[in-house]
Coordinates of C-alpha atoms and ligand atoms in Angstrom, one line a residue:
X935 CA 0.0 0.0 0.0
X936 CA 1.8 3.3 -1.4
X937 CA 0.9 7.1 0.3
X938 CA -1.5 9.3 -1.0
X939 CA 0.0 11.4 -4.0
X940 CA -0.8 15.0 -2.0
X941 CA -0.8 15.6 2.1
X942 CA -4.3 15.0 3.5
X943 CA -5.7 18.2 3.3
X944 CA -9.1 18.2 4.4
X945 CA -11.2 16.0 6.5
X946 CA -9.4 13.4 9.2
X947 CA -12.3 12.0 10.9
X948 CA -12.9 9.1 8.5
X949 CA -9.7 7.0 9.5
X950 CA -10.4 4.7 12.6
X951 CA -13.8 2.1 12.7
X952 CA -16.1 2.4 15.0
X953 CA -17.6 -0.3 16.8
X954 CA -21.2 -0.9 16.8
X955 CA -22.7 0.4 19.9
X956 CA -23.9 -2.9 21.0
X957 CA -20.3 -4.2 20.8
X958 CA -19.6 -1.6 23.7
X959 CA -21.8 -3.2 25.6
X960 CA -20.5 -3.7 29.5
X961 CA -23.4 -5.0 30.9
X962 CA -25.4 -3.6 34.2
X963 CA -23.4 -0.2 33.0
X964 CA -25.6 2.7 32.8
X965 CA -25.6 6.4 32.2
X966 CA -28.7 7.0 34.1
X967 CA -29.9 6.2 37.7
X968 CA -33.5 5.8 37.4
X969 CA -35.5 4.8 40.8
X970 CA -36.7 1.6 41.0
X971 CA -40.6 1.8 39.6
X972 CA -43.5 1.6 41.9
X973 CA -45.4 -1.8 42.1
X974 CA -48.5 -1.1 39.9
X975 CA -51.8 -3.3 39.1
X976 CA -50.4 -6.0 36.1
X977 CA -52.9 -5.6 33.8
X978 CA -50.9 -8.0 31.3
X979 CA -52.3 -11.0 32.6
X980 CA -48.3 -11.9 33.4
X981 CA -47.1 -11.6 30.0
X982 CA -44.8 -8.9 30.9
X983 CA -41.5 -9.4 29.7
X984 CA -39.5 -11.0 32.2
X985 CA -36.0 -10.6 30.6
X986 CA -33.4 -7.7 29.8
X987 CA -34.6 -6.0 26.7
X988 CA -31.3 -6.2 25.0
X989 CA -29.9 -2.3 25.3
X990 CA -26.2 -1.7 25.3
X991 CA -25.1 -0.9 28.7
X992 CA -22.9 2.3 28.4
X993 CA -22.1 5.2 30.7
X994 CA -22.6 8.6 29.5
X995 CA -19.6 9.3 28.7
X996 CA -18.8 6.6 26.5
X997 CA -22.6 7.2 24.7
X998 CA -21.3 10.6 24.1
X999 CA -18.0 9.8 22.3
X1000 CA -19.3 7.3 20.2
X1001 CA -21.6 10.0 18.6
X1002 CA -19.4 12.3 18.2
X1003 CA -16.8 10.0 16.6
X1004 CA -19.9 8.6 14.5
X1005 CA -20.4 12.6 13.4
X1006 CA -17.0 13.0 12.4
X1007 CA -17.4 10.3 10.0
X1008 CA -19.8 12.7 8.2
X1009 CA -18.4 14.3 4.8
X1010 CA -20.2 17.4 5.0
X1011 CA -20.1 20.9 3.8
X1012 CA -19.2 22.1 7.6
X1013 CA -16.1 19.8 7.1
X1014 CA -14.3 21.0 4.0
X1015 CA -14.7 21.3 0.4
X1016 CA -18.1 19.6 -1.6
X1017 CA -17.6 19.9 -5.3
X1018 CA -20.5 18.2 -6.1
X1019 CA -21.6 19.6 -9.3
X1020 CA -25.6 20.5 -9.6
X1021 CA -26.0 20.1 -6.3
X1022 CA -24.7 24.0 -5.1
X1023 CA -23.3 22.6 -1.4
X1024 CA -23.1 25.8 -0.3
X1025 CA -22.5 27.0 3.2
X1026 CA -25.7 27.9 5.7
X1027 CA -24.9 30.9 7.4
X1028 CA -25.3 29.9 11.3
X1029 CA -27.5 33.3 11.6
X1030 CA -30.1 31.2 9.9
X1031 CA -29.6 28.5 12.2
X1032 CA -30.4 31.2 14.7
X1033 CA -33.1 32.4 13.0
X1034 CA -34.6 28.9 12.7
X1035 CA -34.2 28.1 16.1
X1036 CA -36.0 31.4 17.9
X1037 CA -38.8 29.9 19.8
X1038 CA -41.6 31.9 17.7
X1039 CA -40.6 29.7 14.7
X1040 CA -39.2 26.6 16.0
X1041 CA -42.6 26.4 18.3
X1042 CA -45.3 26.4 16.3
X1043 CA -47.6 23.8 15.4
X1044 CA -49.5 24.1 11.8
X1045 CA -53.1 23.5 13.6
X1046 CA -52.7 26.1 15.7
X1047 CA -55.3 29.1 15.4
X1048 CA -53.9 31.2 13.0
X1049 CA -54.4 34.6 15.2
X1050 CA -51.5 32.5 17.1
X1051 CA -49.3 32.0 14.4
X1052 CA -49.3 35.8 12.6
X1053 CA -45.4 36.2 12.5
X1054 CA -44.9 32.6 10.8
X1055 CA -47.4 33.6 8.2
X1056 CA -46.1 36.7 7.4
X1057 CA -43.0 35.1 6.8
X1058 CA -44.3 32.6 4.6
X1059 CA -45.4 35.0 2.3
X1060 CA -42.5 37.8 3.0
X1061 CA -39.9 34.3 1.7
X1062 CA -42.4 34.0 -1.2
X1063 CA -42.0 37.9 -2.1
X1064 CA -38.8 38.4 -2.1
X1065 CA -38.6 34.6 -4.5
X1066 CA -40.9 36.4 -6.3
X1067 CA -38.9 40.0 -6.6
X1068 CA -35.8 37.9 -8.1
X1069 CA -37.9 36.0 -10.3
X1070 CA -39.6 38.7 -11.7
X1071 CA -42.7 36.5 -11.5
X1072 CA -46.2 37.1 -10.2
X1073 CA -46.7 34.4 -7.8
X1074 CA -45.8 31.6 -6.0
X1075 CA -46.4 28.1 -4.0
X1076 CA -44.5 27.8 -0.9
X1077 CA -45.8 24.2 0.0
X1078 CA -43.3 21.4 -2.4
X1079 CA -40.6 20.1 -0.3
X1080 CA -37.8 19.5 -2.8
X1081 CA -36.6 20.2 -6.7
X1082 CA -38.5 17.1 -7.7
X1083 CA -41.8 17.9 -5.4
X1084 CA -41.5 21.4 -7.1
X1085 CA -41.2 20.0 -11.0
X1086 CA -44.2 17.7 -9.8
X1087 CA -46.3 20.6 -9.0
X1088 CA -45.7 23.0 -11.6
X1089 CA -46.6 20.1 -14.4
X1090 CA -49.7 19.5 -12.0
X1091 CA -50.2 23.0 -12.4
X1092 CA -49.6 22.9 -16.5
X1093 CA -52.1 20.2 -16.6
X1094 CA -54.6 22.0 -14.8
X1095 CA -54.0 25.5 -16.7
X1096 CA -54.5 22.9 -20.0
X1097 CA -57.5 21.1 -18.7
X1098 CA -59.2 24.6 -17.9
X1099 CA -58.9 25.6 -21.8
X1100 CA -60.1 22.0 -22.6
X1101 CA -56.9 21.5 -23.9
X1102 CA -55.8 17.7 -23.1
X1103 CA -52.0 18.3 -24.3
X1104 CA -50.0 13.9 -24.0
X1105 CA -45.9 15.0 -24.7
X1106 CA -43.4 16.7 -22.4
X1107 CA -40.3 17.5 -24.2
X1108 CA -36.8 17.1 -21.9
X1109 CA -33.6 18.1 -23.1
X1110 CA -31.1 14.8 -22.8
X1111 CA -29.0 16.7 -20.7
X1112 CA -31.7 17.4 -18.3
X1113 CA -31.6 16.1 -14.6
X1114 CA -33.1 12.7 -14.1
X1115 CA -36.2 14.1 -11.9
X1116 CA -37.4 16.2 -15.0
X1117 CA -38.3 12.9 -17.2
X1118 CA -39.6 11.2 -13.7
X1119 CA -42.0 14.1 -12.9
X1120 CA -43.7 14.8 -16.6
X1121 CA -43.8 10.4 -16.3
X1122 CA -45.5 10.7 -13.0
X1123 CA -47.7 13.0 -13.9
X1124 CA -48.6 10.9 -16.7
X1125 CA -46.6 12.4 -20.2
X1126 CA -45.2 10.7 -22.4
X1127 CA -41.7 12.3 -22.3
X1128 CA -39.4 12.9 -25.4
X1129 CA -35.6 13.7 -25.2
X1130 CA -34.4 16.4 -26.9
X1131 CA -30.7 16.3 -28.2
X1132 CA -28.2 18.6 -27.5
X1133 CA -25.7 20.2 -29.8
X1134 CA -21.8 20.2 -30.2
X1135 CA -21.6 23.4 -28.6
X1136 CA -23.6 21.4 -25.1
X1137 CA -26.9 23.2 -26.0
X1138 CA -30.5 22.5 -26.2
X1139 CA -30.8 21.6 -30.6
X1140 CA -33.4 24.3 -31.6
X1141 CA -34.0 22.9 -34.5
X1142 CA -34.8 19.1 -32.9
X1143 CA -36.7 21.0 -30.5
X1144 CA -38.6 22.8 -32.8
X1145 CA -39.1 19.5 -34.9
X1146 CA -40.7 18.1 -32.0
X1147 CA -42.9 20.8 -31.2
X1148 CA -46.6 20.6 -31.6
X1149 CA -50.4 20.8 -30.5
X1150 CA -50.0 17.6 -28.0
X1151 CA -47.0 19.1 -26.3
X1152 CA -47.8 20.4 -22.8
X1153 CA -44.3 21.5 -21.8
X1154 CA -40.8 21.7 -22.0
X1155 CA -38.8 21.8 -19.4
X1156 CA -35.3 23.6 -19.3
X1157 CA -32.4 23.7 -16.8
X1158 CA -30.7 26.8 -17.2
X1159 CA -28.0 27.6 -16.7
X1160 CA -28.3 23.7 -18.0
X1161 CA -26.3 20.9 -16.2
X1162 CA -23.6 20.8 -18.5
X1163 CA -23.0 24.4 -16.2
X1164 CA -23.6 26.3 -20.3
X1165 CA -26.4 29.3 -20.5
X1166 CA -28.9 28.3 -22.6
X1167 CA -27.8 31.0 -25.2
X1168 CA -31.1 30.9 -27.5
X1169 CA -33.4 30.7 -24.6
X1170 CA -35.5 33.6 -25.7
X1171 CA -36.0 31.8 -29.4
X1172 CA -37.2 28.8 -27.1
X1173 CA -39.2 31.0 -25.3
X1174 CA -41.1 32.0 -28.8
X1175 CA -41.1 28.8 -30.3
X1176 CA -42.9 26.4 -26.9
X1177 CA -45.3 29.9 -26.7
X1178 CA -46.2 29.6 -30.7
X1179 CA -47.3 26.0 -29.9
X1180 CA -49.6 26.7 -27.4
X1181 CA -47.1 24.8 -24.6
X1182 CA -45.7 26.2 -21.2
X1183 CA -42.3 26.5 -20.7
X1184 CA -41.0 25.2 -17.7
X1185 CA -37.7 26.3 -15.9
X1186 CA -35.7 23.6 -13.8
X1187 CA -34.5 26.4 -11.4
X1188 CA -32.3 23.9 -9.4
X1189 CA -29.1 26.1 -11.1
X1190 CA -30.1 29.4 -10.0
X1191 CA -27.4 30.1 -8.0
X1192 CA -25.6 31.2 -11.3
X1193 CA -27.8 34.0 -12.0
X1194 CA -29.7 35.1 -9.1
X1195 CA -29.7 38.8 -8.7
X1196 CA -28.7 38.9 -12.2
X1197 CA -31.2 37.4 -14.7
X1198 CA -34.7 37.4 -14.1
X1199 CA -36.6 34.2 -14.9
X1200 CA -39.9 36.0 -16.2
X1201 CA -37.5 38.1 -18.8
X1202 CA -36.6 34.7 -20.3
X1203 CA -39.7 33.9 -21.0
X1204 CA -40.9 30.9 -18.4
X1205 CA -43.9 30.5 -17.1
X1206 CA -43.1 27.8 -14.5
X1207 CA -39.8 27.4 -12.6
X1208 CA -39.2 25.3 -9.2
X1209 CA -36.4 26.9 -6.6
X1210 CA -34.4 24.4 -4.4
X1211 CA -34.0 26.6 -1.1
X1212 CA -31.6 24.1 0.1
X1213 CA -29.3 24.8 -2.8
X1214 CA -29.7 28.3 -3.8
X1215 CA -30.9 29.8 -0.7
X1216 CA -27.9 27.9 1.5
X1217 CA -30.7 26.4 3.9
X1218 CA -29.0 22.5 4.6
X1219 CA -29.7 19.8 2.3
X1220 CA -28.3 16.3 1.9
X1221 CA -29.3 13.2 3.5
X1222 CA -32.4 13.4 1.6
X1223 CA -33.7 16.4 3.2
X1224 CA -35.5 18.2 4.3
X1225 CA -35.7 20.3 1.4
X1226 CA -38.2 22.9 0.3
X1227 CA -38.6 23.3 -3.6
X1228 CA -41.0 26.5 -4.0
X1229 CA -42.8 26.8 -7.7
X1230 CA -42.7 30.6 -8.7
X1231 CA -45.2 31.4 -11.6
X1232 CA -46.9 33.5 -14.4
X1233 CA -49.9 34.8 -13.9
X1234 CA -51.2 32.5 -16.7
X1235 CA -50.6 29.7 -14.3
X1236 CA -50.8 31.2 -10.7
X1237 CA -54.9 30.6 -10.6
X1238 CA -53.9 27.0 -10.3
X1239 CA -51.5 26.8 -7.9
X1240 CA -52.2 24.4 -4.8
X1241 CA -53.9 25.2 -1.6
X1242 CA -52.9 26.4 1.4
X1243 CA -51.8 29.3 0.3
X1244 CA -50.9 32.6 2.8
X1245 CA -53.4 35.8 1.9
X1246 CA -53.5 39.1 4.0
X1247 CA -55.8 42.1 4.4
X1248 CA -56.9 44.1 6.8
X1249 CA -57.4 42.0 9.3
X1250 CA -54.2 40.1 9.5
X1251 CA -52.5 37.3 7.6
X1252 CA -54.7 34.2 7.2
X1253 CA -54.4 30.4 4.9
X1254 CA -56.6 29.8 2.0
X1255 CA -57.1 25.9 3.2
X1256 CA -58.8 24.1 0.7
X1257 CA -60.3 24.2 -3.1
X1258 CA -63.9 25.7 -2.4
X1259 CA -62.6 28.4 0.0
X1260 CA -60.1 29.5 -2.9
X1261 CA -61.3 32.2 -5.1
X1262 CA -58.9 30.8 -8.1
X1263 CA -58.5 27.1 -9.5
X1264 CA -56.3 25.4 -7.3
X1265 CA -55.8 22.0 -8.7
X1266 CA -55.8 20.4 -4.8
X1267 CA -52.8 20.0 -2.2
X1268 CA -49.2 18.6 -2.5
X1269 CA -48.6 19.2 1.0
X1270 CA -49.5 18.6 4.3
X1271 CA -49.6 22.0 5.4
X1272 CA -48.0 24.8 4.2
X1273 CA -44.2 23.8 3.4
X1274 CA -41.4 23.2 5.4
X1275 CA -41.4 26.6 7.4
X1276 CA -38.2 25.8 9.5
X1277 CA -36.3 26.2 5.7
X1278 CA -38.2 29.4 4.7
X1279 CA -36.7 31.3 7.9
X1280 CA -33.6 30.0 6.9
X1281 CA -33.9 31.6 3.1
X1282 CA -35.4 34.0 4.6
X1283 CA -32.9 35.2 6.7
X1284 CA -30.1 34.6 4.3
X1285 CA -32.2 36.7 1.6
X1286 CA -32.3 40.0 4.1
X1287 CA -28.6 39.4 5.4
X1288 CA -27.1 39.7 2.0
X1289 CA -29.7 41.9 0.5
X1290 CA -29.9 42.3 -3.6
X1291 CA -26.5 43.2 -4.1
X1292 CA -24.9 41.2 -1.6
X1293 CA -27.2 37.9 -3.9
X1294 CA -26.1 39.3 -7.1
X1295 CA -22.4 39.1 -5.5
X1296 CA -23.4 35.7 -4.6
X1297 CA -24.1 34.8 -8.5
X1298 CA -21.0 36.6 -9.8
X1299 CA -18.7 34.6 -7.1
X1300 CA -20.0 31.3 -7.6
X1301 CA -19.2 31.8 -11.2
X1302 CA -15.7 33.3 -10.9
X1303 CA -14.7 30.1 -8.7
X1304 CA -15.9 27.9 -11.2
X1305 CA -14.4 29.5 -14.0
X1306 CA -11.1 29.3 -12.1
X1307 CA -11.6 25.8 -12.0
X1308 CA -11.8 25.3 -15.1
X1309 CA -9.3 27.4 -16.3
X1310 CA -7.2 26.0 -14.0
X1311 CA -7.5 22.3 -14.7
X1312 CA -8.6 22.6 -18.2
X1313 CA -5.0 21.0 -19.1
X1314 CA -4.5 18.6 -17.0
X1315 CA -8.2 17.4 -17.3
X1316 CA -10.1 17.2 -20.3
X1317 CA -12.9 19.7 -21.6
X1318 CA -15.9 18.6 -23.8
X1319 CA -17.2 22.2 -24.6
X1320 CA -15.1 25.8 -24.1
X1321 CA -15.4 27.9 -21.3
X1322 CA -16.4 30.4 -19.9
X1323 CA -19.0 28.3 -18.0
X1324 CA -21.5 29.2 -15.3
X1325 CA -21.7 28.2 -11.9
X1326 CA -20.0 24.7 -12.6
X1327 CA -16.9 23.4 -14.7
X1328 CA -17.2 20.1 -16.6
X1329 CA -14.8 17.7 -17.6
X1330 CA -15.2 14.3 -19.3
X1331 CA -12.5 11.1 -18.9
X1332 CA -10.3 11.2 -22.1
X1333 CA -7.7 12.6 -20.2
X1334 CA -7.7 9.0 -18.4
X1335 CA -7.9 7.4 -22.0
X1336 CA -5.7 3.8 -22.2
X1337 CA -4.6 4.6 -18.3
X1338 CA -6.2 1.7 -16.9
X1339 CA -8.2 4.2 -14.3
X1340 CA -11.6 5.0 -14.6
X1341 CA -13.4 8.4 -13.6
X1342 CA -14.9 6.5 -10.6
X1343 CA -11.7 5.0 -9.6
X1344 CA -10.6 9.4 -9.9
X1345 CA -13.2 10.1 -7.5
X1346 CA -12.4 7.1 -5.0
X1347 CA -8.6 8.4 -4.6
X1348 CA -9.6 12.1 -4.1
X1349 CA -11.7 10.8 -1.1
X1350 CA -8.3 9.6 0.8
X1351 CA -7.7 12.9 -0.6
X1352 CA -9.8 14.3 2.1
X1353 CA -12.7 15.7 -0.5
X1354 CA -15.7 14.5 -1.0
X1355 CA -15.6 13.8 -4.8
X1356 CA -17.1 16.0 -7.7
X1357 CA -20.4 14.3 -9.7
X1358 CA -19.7 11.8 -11.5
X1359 CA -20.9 10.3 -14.7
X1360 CA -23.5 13.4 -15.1
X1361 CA -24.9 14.9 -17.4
X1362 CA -25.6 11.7 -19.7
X1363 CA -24.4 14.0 -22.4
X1364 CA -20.6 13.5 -21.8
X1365 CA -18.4 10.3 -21.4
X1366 CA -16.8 9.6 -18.2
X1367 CA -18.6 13.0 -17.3
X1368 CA -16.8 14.7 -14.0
X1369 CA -19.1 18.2 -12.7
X1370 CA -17.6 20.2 -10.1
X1371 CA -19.6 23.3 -8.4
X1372 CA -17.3 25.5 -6.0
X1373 CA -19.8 27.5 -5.4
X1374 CA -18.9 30.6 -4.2
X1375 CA -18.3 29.5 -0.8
X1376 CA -14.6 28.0 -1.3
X1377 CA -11.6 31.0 -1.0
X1378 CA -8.9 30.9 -3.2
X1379 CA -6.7 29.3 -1.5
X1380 CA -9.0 25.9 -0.4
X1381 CA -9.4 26.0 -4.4
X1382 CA -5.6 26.3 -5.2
X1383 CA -5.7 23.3 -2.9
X1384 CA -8.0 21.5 -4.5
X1385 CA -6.2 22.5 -8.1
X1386 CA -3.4 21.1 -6.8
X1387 CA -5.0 17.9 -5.4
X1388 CA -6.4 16.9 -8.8
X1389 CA -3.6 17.6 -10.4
X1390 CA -1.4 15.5 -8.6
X1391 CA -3.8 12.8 -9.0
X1392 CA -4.0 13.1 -12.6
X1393 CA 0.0 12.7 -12.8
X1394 CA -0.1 9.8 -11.2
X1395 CA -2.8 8.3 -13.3
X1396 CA -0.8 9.4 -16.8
X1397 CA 2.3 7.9 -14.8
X1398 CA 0.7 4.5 -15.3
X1399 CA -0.1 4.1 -11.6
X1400 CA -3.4 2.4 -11.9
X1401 CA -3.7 0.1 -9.3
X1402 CA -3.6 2.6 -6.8
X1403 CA -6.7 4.3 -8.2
X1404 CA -7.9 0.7 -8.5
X1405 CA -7.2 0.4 -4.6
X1406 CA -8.7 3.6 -3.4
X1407 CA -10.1 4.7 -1.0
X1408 CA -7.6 3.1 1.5
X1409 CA -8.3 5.8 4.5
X1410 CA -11.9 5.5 5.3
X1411 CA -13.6 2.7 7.6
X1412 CA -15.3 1.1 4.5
X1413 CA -12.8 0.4 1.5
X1414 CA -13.9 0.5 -2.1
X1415 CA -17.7 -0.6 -1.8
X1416 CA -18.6 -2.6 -4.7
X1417 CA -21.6 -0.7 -6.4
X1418 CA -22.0 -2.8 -8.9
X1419 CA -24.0 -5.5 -6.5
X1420 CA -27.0 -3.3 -6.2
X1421 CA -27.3 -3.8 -10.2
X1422 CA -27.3 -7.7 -9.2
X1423 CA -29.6 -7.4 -6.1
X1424 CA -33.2 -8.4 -6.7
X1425 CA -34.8 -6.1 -3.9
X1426 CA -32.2 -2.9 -5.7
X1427 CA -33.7 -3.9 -8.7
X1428 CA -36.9 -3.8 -8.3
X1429 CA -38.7 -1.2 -11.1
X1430 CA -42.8 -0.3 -11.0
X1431 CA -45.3 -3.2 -12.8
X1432 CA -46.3 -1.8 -15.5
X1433 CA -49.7 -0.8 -16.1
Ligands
PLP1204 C1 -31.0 19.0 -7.4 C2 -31.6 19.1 -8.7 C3 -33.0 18.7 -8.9 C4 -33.8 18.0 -7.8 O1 -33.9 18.6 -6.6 P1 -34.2 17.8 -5.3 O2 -34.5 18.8 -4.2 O3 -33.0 17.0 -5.0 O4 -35.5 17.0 -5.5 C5 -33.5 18.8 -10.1 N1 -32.8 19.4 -11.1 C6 -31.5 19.7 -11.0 C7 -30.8 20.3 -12.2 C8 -30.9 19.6 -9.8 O5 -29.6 19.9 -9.7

């Protein structure tokens, strides 16, 4: 077993395994001293349980360090670089941690009377106005919990907006490139979804796009900037073309972070467009959640949007709660309740700490890191489209080309690197595809170190060192996990009957 190629530079914790907890066990050890319990009436009929239940015994102490050690085991943004491209792991200020946690918002229950919960539904609709301001769109639903909750909504919306004209539309249209939730929503929400191809300069095809266009086409959806981190140069020609055939034109807004504070969504032309909070708006995602995907729309759309929704008058803030109190079209619920509130206070608050210019900074850094990125490793790395780029530099594997290392056995040695690897093998569009997204979190120097990390990786690579890549990770608890078994296990494999 040979060294790393560069120091360890980030993240320590991984090294050492942990035992279970139940192989801690020291019996009749405990961290609590609990009296012994009062004789009271069996009313089991003397099928109590007579034995030990089978908890570890552990002092405090030890219960304590074992968590903690657990927690350091935990790649996360807090603990160093995450260059996962598309996914904008940004830092969350701890003032929204602060915010989140003030009694007034961490306290309330959604059935409470709503003359008791005045200050959480002001903010509800404060988040939405300020989504709204930078948008440039007329309205918006709070309640969707992710990206994909979001794109599920705003096609449910599209549907219902289509229904209302008597206008039963079958085909979504999905740029190949696009993020695997977009086909999976317009297929959920029962389209029949067609990929459009992109072009050799990693743009939507207009003319495909325009081929495919027609009277049964209810949507496209864009991601813009798109996944291959490119602007969507002809976006206003897009714009004209889904209009002329009668079809909305969705936004995938999980990339906003490139241009918030600096392009306006509505200017572009869309009519529908999901936020992910937790990427753009630095509230903590990860883990699967929780997340909070807010759908900002026109005002062709916005009679449609789902109930509750926050409205205000003279009297105070109240919730529209259901379909035959609404004086619009809502096309039902998504939610329980009215979204997840703890993540608006966190947007919230990050919104009205930076302010318009401070987000329009936010924007222009997250973009200047990438692009050093990619300037910086455009050599060493390979490139399947020119810069500039956006908020995210792509790379694809021929720079690994007859050296015996593959772009996942890359990833796997930057992990004893002490960095949680970039995306891998995304967008679809581009072989061997690595996507990495600074955001504009990372300083200089943490990316200088990173430059240098790759780098010296990629040496050793072209240096015909192969079977280290092939042994990598060699630092962490778990070694290389073999991910190709889930494609063999039955229960992984499992796929929807059809109907
Ligand atoms: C993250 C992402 C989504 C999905 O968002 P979730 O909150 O994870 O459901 C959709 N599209 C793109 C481009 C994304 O990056």
């Amino acid at each position: 077993m040979s060294a790393p190629a560069v120091t360890i530079t980030g993240h320590r914790g991984l090294q050492h395994e942990e035992p279970l907890i139940f192989e801690r066990d020291s019996p009749g050890m405990t961290g609590v001293d609990l009296p012994e319990p009062a004789p009271v009436n069996d009313r089991l009929g003397g099928l109590g349980r007579q034995g030990r239940i089978g908890l570890p015994g552990l002092s405090e102490p030890e219960v304590v360090r074992h968590y903690l050690r657990l927690s350091q085991k935990n790649y996360a943004i807090d603990a160093g670089m995450y260059p996962l491209g598309s996914c904008t792991m940004k830092h969350n200020p701890r003032l929204n941690e602060k915010m989140a946690r003030l009694p007034g918002f961490a306290g309330v229950h959604p059935l409470q009377p709503v003359s008791t919960v005045q200050g959480a539904l002001e903010l509800i609709g404060a988040t939405g106005h300020w989504l709204s301001v930078l948008t440039g769109m007329p309205a918006v639903a709070m309640s969707p919990a992710a990206g994909a909750h979001g794109e599920l909504t705003g096609l449910m919306i599209i549907r219902a907006a289509l229904e209302d004209r008597g206008d039963a539309r079958k085909r979504v249209l999905v740029p190949e490139s696009a993020h695997g939730t977009n086909p999976a929503s317009a297929a959920a929400c029962g389209y029949v979804v067609e990929s459009i191809p992109a072009n050799e300069r990693g743009r939507v095809d207009l003319g495909a796009l325009k081929a495919a266009l027609g009277p049964d086409v209810a949507a496209f959806m864009l991601t813009n900037p798109n996944t291959c981190g490119l602007f969507e140069s002809d976006i206003i020609e897009i714009a004209q073309a889904v209009h002329a055939a009668g079809a909305f034109f969705y936004c995938d807004g999980a990339n906003f972070n490139a241009i918030v504070g600096r392009v306006r969504p509505a200017d572009l032309g869309i009519d529908c467009m999901h936020i992910n909070l937790h990427k753009t708006f630095s509230t903590p995602h990860g883990g699967g959640g929780p997340g909070s995907g807010p759908v900002v729309l026109s005002a062709a759309l916005a009679p449609y949007a789902p109930v509750p929704y926050v409205v205000s008058d003279k009297n105070g803030f109240r919730l529209v709660e259901s379909v035959e109190e609404s004086d619009a079209k809502p096309f039902g619920r998504i939610k329980g309740f009215h979204g997840q509130v703890g993540m608006f206070v966190r947007a919230l608050a990050y919104m009205m700490s930076l302010g318009s210019d401070g987000l329009r900074q936010v924007a222009e850094d997250a973009v200047l890191n990438a692009n050093y990125l990619l300037a910086s490793l455009k050599d060493t790395l390979s490139v399947p489209f020119e810069g500039p780029c956006m908020h995210e530099a792509l790379f694809d594997d021929r720079f690994l080309k007859d050296t015996g290392v593959s772009t996942l056995d890359f990833a796997k040695a930057m992990i004893d690197e002490g960095f949680h690897p970039m995306t891998m093998y995304f967008p679809l569009v581009v072989h061997g595809a690595l996507l990495m997204e600074p955001t504009e979190t990372e300083s200089k120097a943490t990316l200088d170190t990173f430059i240098a990390m790759v780098r010296g990786l990629a040496e050793r690579a072209k240096g015909g060192d192969a079977d280290y890549f092939h042994g990598a990770p060699r630092l962490t608890p778990r070694r290389r996990l073999d991910e190709t078994a889930a494609a063999r296990n039955p229960i992984l494999r499992w796929s929807p009957p059809a109907n």
